[in-house]
Short mmCIF file of C-alpha atoms in Angstrom, two decimals:
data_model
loop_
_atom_site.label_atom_id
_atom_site.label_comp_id
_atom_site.label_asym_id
_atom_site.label_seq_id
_atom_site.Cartn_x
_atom_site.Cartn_y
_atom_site.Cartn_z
CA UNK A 261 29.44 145.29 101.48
CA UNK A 262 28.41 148.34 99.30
CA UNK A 263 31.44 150.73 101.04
CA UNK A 264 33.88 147.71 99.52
CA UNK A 265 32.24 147.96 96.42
CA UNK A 266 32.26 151.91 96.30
CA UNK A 267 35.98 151.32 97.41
CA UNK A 268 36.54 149.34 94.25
CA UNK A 269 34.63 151.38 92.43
CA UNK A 270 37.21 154.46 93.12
CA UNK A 271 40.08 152.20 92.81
CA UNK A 272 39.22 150.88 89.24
CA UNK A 273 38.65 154.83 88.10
CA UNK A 274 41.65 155.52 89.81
CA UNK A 275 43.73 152.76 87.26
CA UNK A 276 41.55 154.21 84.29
CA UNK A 277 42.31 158.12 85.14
CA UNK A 278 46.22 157.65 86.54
CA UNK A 279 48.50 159.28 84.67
CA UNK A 280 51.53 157.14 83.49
CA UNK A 281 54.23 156.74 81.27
CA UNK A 282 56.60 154.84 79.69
CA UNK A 283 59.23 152.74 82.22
CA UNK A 284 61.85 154.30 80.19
CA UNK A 285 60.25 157.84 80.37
CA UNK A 286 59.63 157.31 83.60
CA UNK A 287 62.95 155.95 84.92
CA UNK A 288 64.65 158.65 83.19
CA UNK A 289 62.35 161.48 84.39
CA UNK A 290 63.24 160.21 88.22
CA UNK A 291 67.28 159.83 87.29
CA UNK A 292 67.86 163.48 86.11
CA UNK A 293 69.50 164.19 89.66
CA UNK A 294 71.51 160.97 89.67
CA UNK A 295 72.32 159.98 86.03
CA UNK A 296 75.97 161.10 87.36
CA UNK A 297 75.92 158.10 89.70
CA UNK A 298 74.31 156.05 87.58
CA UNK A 299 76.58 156.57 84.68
CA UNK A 300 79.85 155.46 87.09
CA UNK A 301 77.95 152.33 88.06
CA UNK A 302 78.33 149.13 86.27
CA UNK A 303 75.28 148.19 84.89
CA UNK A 304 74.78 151.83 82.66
CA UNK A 305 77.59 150.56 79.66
CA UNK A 306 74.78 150.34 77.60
CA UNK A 307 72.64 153.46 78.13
CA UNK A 308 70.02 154.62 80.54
CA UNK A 309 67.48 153.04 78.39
CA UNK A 310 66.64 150.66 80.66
CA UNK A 311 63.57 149.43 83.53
CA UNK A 312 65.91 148.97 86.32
CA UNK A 313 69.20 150.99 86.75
CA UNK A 314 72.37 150.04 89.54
CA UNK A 315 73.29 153.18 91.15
CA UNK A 316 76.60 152.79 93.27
CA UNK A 317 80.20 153.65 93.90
CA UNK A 318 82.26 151.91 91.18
CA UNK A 319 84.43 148.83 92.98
CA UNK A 320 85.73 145.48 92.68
CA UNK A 321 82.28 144.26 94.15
CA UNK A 322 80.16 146.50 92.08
CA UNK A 323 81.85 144.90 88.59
CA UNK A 324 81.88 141.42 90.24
CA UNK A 325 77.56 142.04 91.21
CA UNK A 326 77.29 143.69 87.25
CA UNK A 327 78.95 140.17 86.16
CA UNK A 328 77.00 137.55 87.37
CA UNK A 329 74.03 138.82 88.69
CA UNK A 330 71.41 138.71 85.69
CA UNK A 331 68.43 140.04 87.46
CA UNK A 332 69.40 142.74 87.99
CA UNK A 333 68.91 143.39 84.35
CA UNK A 334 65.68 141.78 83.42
CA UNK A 335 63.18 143.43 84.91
CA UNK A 336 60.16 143.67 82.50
CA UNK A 337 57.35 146.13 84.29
CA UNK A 338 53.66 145.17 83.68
CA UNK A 339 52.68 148.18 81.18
CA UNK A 340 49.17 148.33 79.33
CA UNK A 341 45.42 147.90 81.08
CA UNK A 342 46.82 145.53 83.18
CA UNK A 343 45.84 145.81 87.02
CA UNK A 344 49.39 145.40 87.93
CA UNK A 345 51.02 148.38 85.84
CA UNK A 346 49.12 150.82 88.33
CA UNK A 347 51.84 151.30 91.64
CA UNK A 348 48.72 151.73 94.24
CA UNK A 349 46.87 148.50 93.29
CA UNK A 350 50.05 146.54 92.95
CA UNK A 351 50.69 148.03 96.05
CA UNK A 352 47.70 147.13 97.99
CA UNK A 353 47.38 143.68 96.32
CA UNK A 354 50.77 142.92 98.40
CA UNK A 355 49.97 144.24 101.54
CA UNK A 356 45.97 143.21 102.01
CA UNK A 357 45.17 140.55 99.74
CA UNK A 358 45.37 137.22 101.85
CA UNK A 359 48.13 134.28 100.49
CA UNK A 360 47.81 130.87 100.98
CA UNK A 361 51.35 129.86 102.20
CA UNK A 362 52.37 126.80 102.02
CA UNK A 363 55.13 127.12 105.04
CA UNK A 364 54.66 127.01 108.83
CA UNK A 365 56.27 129.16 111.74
CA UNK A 366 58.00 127.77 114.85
CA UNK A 367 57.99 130.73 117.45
CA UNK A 368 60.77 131.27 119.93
CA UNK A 369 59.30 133.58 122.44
CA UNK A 370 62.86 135.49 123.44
CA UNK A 371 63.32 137.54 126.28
CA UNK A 372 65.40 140.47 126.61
CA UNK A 373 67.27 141.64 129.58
CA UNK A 374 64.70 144.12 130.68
CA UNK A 375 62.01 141.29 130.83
CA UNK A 376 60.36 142.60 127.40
CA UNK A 377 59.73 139.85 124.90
CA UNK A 378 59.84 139.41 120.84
CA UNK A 379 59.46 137.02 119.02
CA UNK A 380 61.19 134.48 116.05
CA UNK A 381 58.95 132.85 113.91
CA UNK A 382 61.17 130.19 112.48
CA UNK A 383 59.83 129.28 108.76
CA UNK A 384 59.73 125.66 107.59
CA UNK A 385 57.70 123.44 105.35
CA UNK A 386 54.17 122.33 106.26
CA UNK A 387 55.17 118.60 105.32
CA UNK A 388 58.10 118.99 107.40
CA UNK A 389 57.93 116.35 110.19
CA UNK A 390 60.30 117.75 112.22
CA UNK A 391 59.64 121.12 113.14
CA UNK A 392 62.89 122.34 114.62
CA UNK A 393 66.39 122.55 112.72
CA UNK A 394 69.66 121.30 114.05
CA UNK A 395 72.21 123.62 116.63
CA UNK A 396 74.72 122.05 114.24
CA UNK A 397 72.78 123.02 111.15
CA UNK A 398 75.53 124.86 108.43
CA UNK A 399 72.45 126.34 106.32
CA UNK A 400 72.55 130.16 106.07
CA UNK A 401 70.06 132.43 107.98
CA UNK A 402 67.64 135.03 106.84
CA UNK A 403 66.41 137.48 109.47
CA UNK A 404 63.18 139.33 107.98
CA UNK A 405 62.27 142.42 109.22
CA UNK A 406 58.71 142.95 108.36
CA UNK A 407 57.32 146.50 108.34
CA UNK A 408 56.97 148.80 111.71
CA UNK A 409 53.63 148.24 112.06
CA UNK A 410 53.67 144.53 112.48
CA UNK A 411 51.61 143.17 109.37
CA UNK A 412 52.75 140.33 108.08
CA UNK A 413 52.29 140.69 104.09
CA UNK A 414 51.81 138.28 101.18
CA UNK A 415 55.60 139.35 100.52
CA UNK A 416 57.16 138.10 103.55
CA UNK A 417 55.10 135.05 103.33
CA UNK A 418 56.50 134.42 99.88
CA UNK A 419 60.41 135.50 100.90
CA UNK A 420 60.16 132.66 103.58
CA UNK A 421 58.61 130.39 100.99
CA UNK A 422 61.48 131.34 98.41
CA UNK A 423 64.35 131.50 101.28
CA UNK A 424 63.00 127.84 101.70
CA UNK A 425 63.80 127.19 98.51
CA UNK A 426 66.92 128.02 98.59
CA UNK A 427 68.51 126.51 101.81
CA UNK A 428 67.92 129.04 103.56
CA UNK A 429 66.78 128.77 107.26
CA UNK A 430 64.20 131.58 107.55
CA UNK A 431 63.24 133.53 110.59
CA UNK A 432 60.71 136.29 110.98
CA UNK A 433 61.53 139.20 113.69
CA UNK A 434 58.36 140.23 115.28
CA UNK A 435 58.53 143.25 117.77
CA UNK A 436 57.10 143.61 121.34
CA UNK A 437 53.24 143.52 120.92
CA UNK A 438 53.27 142.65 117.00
CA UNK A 439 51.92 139.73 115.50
CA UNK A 440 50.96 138.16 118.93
CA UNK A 441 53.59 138.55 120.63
CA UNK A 442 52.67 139.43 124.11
CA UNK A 443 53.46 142.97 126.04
CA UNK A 444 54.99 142.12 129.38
CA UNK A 445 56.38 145.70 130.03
CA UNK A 446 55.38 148.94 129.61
CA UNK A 447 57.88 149.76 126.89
CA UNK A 448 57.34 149.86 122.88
CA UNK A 449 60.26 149.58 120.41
CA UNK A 450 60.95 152.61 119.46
CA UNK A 451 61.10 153.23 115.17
CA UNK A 452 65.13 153.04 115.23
CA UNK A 453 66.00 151.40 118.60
CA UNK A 454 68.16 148.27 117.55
CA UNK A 455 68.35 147.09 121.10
CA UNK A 456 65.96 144.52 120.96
CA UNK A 457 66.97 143.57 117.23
CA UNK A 458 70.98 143.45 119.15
CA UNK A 459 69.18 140.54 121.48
CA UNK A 460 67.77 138.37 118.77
CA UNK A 461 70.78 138.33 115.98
CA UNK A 462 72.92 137.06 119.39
CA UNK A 463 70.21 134.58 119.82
CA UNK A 464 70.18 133.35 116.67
CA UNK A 465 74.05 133.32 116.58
CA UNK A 466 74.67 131.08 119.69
CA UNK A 467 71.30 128.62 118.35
CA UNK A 468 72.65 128.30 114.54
CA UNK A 469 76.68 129.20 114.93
CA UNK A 470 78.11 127.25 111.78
CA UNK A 471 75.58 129.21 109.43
CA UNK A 472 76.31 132.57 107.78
CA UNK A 473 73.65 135.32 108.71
CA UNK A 474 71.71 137.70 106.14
CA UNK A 475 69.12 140.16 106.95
CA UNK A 476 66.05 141.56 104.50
CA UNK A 477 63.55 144.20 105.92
CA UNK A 478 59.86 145.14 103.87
CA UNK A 479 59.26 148.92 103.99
CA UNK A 480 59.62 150.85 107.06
CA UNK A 481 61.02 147.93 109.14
CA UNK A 482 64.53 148.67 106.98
CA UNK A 483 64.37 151.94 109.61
CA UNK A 484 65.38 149.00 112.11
CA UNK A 485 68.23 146.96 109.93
CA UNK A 486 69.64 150.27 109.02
CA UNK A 487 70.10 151.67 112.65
CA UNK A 488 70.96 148.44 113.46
CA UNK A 489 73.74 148.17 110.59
CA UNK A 490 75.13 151.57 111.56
CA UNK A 491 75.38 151.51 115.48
CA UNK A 492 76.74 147.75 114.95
CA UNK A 493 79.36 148.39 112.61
CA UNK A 494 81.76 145.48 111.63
CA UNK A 495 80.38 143.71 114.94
CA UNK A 496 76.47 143.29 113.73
CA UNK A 497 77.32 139.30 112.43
CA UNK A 498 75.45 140.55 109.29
CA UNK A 499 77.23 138.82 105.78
CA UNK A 500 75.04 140.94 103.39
CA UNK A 501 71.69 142.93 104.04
CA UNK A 502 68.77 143.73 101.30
CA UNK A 503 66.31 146.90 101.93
CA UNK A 504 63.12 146.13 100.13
CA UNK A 505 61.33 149.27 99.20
CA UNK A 506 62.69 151.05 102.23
CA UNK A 507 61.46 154.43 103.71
CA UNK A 508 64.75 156.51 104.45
CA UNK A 509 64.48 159.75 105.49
CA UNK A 510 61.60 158.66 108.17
CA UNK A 511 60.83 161.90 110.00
CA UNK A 512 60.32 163.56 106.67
CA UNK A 513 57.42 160.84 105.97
CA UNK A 514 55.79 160.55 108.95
CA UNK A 515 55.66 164.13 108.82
CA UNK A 516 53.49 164.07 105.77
CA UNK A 517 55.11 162.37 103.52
CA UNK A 518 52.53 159.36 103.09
CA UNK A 519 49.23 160.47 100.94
CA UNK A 520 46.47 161.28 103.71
CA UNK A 521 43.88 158.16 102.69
CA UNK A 522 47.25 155.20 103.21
CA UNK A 523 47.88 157.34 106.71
CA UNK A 524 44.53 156.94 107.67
CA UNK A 525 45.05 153.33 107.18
CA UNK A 526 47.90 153.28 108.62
CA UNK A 527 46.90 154.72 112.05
CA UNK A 528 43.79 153.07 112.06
CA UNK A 529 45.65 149.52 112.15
CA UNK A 530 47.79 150.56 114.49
CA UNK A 531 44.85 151.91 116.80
CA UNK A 532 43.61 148.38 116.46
CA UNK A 533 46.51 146.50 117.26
CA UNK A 534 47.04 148.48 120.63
CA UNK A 535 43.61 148.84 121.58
CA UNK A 536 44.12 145.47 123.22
CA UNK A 537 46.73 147.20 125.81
CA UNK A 538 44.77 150.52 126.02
CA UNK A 539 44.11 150.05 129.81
CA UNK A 540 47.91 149.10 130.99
CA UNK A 541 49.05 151.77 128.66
CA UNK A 542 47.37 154.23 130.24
CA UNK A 543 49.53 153.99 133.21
CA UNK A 544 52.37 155.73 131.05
CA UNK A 545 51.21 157.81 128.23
CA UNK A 546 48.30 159.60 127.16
CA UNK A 547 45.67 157.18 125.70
CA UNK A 548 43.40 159.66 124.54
CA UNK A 549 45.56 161.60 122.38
CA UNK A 550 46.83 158.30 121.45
CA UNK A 551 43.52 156.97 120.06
CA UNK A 552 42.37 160.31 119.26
CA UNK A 553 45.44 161.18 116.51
CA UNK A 554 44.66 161.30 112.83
CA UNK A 555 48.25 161.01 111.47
CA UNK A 556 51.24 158.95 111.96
CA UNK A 557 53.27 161.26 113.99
CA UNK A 558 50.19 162.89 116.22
CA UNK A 559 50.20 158.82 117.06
CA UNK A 560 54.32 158.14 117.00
CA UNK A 561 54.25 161.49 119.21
CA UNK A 562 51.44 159.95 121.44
CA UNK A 563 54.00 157.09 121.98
CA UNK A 564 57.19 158.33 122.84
CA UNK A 565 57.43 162.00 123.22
CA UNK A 566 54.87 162.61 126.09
CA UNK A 567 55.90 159.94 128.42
CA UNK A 568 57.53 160.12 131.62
CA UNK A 569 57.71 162.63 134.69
CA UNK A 570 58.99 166.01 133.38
CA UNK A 571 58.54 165.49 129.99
CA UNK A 572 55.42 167.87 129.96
CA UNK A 573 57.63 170.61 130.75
CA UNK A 574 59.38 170.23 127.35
CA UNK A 575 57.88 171.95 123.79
CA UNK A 576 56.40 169.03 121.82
CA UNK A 577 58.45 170.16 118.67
CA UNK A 578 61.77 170.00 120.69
CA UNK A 579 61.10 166.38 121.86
CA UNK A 580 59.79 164.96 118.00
CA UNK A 581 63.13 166.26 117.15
CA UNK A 582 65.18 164.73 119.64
CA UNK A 583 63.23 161.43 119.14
CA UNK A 584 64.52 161.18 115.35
CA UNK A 585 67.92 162.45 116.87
CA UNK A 586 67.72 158.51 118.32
CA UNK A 587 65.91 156.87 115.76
CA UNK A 588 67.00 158.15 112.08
CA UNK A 589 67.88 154.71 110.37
CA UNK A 590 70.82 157.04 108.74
CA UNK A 591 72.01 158.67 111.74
CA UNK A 592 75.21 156.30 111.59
CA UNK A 593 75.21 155.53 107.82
CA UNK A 594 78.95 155.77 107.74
CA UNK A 595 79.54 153.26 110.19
CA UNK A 596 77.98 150.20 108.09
CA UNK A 597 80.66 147.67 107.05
CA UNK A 598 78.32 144.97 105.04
CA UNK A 599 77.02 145.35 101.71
CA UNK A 600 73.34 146.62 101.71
CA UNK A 601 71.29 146.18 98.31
CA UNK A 602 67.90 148.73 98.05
CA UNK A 603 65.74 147.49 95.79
CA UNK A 604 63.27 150.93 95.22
CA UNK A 605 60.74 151.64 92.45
CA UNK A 606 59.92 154.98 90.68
CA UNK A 607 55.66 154.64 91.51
CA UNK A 608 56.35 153.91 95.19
CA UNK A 609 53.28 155.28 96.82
CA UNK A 610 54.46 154.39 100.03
CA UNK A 611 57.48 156.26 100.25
CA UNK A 612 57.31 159.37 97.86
CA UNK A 613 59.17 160.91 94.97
CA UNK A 614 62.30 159.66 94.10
CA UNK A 615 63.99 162.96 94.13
CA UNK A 616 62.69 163.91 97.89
CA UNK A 617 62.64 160.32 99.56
CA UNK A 618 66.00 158.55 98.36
CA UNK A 619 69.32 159.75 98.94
CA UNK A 620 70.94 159.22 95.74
CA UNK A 621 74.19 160.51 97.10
CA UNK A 622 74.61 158.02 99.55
CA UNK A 623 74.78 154.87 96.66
CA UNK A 624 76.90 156.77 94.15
CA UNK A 625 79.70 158.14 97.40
CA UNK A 626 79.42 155.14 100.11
CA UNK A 627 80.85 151.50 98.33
CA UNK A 628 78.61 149.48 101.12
CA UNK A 629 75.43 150.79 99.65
CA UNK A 630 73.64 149.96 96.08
CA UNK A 631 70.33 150.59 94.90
CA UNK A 632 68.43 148.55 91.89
CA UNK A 633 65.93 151.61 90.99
CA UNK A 634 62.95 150.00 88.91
CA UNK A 635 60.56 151.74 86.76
CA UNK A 636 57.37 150.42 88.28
CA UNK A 637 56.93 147.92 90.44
CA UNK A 638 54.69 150.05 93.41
CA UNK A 639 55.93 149.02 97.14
CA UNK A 640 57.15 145.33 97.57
CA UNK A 641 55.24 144.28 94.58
CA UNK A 642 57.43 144.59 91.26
CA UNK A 643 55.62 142.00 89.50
CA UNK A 644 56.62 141.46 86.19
CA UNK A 645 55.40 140.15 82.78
CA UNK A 646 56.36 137.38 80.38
CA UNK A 647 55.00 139.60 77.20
CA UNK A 648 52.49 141.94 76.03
CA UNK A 649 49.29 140.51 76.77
CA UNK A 650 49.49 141.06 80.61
CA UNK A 651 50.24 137.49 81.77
CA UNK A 652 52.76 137.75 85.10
CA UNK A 653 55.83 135.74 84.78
CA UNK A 654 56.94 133.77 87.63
CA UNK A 655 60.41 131.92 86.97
CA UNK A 656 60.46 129.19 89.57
CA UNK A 657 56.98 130.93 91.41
CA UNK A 658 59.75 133.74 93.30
CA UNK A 659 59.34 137.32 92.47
CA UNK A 660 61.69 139.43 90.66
CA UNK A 661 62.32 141.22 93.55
CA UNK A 662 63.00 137.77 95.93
CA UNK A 663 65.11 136.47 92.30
CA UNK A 664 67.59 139.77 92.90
CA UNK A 665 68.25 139.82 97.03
CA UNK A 666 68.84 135.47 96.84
CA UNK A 667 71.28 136.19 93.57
CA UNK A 668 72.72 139.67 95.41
CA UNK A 669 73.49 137.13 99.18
CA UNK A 670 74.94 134.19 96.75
CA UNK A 671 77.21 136.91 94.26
CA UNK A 672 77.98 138.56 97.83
CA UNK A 673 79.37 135.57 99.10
CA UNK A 674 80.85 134.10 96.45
CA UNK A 675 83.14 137.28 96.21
CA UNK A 676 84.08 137.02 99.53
CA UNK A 677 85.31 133.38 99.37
CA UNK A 678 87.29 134.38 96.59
CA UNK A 679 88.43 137.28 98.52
CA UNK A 680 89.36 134.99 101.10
CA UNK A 681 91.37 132.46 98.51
CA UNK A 682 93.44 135.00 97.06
CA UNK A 683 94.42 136.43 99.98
CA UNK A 684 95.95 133.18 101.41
CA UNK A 685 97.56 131.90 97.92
CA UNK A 686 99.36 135.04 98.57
CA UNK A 687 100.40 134.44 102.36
CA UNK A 688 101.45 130.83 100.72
CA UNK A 689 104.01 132.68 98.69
CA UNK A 690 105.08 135.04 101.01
CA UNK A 691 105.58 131.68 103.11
CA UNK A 692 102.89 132.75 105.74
CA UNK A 693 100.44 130.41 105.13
CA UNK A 694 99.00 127.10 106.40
CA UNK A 695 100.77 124.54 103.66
CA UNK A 696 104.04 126.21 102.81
CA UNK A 697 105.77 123.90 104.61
CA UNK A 698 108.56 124.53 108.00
CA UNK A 699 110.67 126.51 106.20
CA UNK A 700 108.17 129.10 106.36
CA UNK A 701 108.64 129.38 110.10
CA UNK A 702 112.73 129.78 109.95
CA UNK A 703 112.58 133.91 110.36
CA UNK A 704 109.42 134.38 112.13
CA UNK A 705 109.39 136.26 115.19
CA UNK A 706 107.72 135.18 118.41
CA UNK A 707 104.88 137.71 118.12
CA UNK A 708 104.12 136.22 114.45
CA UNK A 709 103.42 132.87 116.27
CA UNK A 710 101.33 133.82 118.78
CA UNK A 711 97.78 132.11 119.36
CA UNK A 712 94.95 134.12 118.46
CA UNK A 713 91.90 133.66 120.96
CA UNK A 714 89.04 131.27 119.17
CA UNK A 715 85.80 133.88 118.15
CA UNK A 716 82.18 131.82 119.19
CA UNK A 717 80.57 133.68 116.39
CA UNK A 718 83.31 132.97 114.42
CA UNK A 719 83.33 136.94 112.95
CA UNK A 720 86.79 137.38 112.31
CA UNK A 721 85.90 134.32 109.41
CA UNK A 722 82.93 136.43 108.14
CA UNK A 723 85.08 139.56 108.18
CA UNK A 724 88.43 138.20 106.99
CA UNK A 725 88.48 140.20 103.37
CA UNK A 726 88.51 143.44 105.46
CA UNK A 727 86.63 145.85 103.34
CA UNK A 728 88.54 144.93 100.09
CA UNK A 729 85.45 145.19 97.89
CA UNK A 730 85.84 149.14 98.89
CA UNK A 731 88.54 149.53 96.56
#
């Protein structure tokens, strides 16, 4: 009891003694290397005086998201003595303090062709009688990706509540060994190995095959979606993807990039979480050095860079670098064919200075990527407030943050269908189309007729306006 109070103790003189400034000053300050970028976006017609800024590539998507998304303009940063204008507590409130949720999971234990399992927790609502959703079910699915360490936070709890809300059918991706899901191999995911991920989105494709598929991550699970994204390409069944306060350039960070007491945190949670297996993990890697490391990649090292015959005979620098050669979420950047939405704030503890930690060249060269950059906000918190005296708003109980990826999948989609209709009223008058009658037929050739084969995950549907928002 007294180390949590002397605990509190340092956090409250840590809120009193914190240097801040204004959102403006401060969103400005962390812009100075991309104001170019953000100037060509959309949502900067009005000046940079603003608490959340749109950095991207200008297109026809870009304008259409600017249009008739309106949160991504009215964010409102908690400023003052307030416990939530400080980054770190906002921070830690998220990922520690417990939440009542007021949804259930349905787990589908799924196993992968090496005999490995992970695990879906499907979300529904704890008066739901019936606990399982219909094969034939149209709703849209939302794959979350919580972080890499496997703790399930108050925000992913609330994203399923608020994906509930929404129609969405909900479905948590837990890793081998995380959240109780049981080891039956000697293998661990590695930090960008989408195999296992590659399993589950067919899973969920041949179990819900008349409803569109969206991904979110939390932190440093978007390592994961990324990697996945990129070695997918047009063939990952993804319609849209959201990065919540991502970690991008990952070797970077686990190199040092956290501050030393969050590492320490860190490791010791993941210490605890495979201390269970310490004994059949032995049989493979080195389980002293394991427990023994002080810092994420003395432990990430401990995992996957000292195992197997041979491997001894190889310089521990060479292999850490051939690991992240695997396992860089933007090793195959260019490859992604959705649209991805980053949602990033300038007081991230978690993932570092703006400048150092984001590539702000990616969102203002590549058209599939965007990034809402926030003034404050911390990491997966950006709570907001209704006015001056501190008092958090909560329009409809969903976060700003949940508010901007639901309006960001329904904008996305929206644009597509309209894509999609303007594409065949102009077959119709070129006398292509379904509906233009036989006389449309009169001077087609045989290879214009011919029958295309039937898709089971119907992607040539989700694909159909083929990149068009690029231009």
């Amino acid at each position: 009891m007294l180390g949590w109070l002397l605990a509190l103790c340092v956090l409250v003189l840590l809120v009193l003694f914190w240097p801040r400034a204004t959102p403006q000053d401060a969103l400005l300050k962390g812009l100075g290397l991309s104001r170019r970028g953000a100037e060509r976006g959309p949502q900067s017609s009005d000046g940079a005086q603003k608490s959340v800024t749109l950095i991207c590539k200008p297109s026809a998507l870009a304008n259409y998201l600017h249009k008739h998304c309106r949160t991504f303009s009215t964010f409102s940063p908690c400023v003052g003595w307030s416990w939530r204008a400080s980054g770190v507590l906002q921070s830690l409130y998220e990922a520690c303090w417990p939440y009542d949720s007021p949804v259930q999971f349905v787990r589908d234990n799924l196993q992968l062709s090496d005999d490995g399992l992970v695990a879906l927790d499907w979300a529904v609502p704890s008066y739901q009688k019936r606990r399982r959703t219909s094969s034939h079910s149209s709703s849209p699915v939302l794959l979350i990706i919580p972080n890499s360490f496997g703790k399930i936070t108050r925000n992913v709890l609330k994203l399923c509540e608020a994906a509930l809300s929404h129609g969405f059918l909900p479905a948590v991706f837990n890793r081998r060994s995380h959240n109780g899901a049981p080891l039956t191999t000697l293998k661990l995911q590695q930090f960008g190995d989408p195999a296992d991920l590659r399993e589950a989105v067919l899973y969920i494709r041949y179990r819900q095959p008349a409803g569109r598929l969206y991904a979110v991550s939390e932190s440093t699970g978007s390592g994961l979606l990324l990697s996945y994204l990129g070695e997918c390409g047009s063939s990952s069944y993804v319609t849209a993807a959201v990065c919540l306060s991502p970690v991008f350039r990952c070797q970077s960070w686990f190199d040092g990039g956290l501050r030393r007491p969050l590492q320490w945190a860190l490791v010791l949670y993941q210490k605890m979480c495979l201390s269970r297996y310490r004994t059949v993990l032995g049989e493979t890697i080195q389980t002293d050095a394991l427990f023994s490391s002080c810092s994420l990649r003395s432990l990430e090292e401990a995992l996957f860079c000292h195992t197997g015959a041979g491997s001894s005979d190889a310089s521990p620098g060479a292999c850490w670098e051939s690991y992240w050669e695997r396992n860089e979420p933007l090793r195959d950047v260019d490859e992604v064919a959705i649209p991805v939405l980053s949602v990033c704030s300038q007081d991230d503890p978690v993932r570092g200075e703006v400048q150092s930690s984001v590539p702000l060249e990616l969102f203002e060269t590549n058209p599939h990527f965007f990034l809402l950059l926030t003034a404050g906000g911390g990491h997966c918190g950006f709570s907001t407030c209704s006015d001056g005296t501190g008092a958090v708003s909560s329009a409809s109980g969903i976060s700003w943050s949940h508010r901007a990826l639901l309006e960001f999948f329904r904008a996305t989609t929206d644009f597509f269908a309209a894509e999609d209709r303007a594409k065949l009223l102009a077959a119709r008058r070129r006398g292509l189309g379904p509906g233009a009658g036989g006389r449309s037929f009169r001077n087609r050739s045989v290879s214009t007729c011919k029958r295309v084969p039937a898709c089971s995950h119907n992607i040539h549907a989700i694909y159909s306006w083929q990149r068009s928002y690029t231009r």
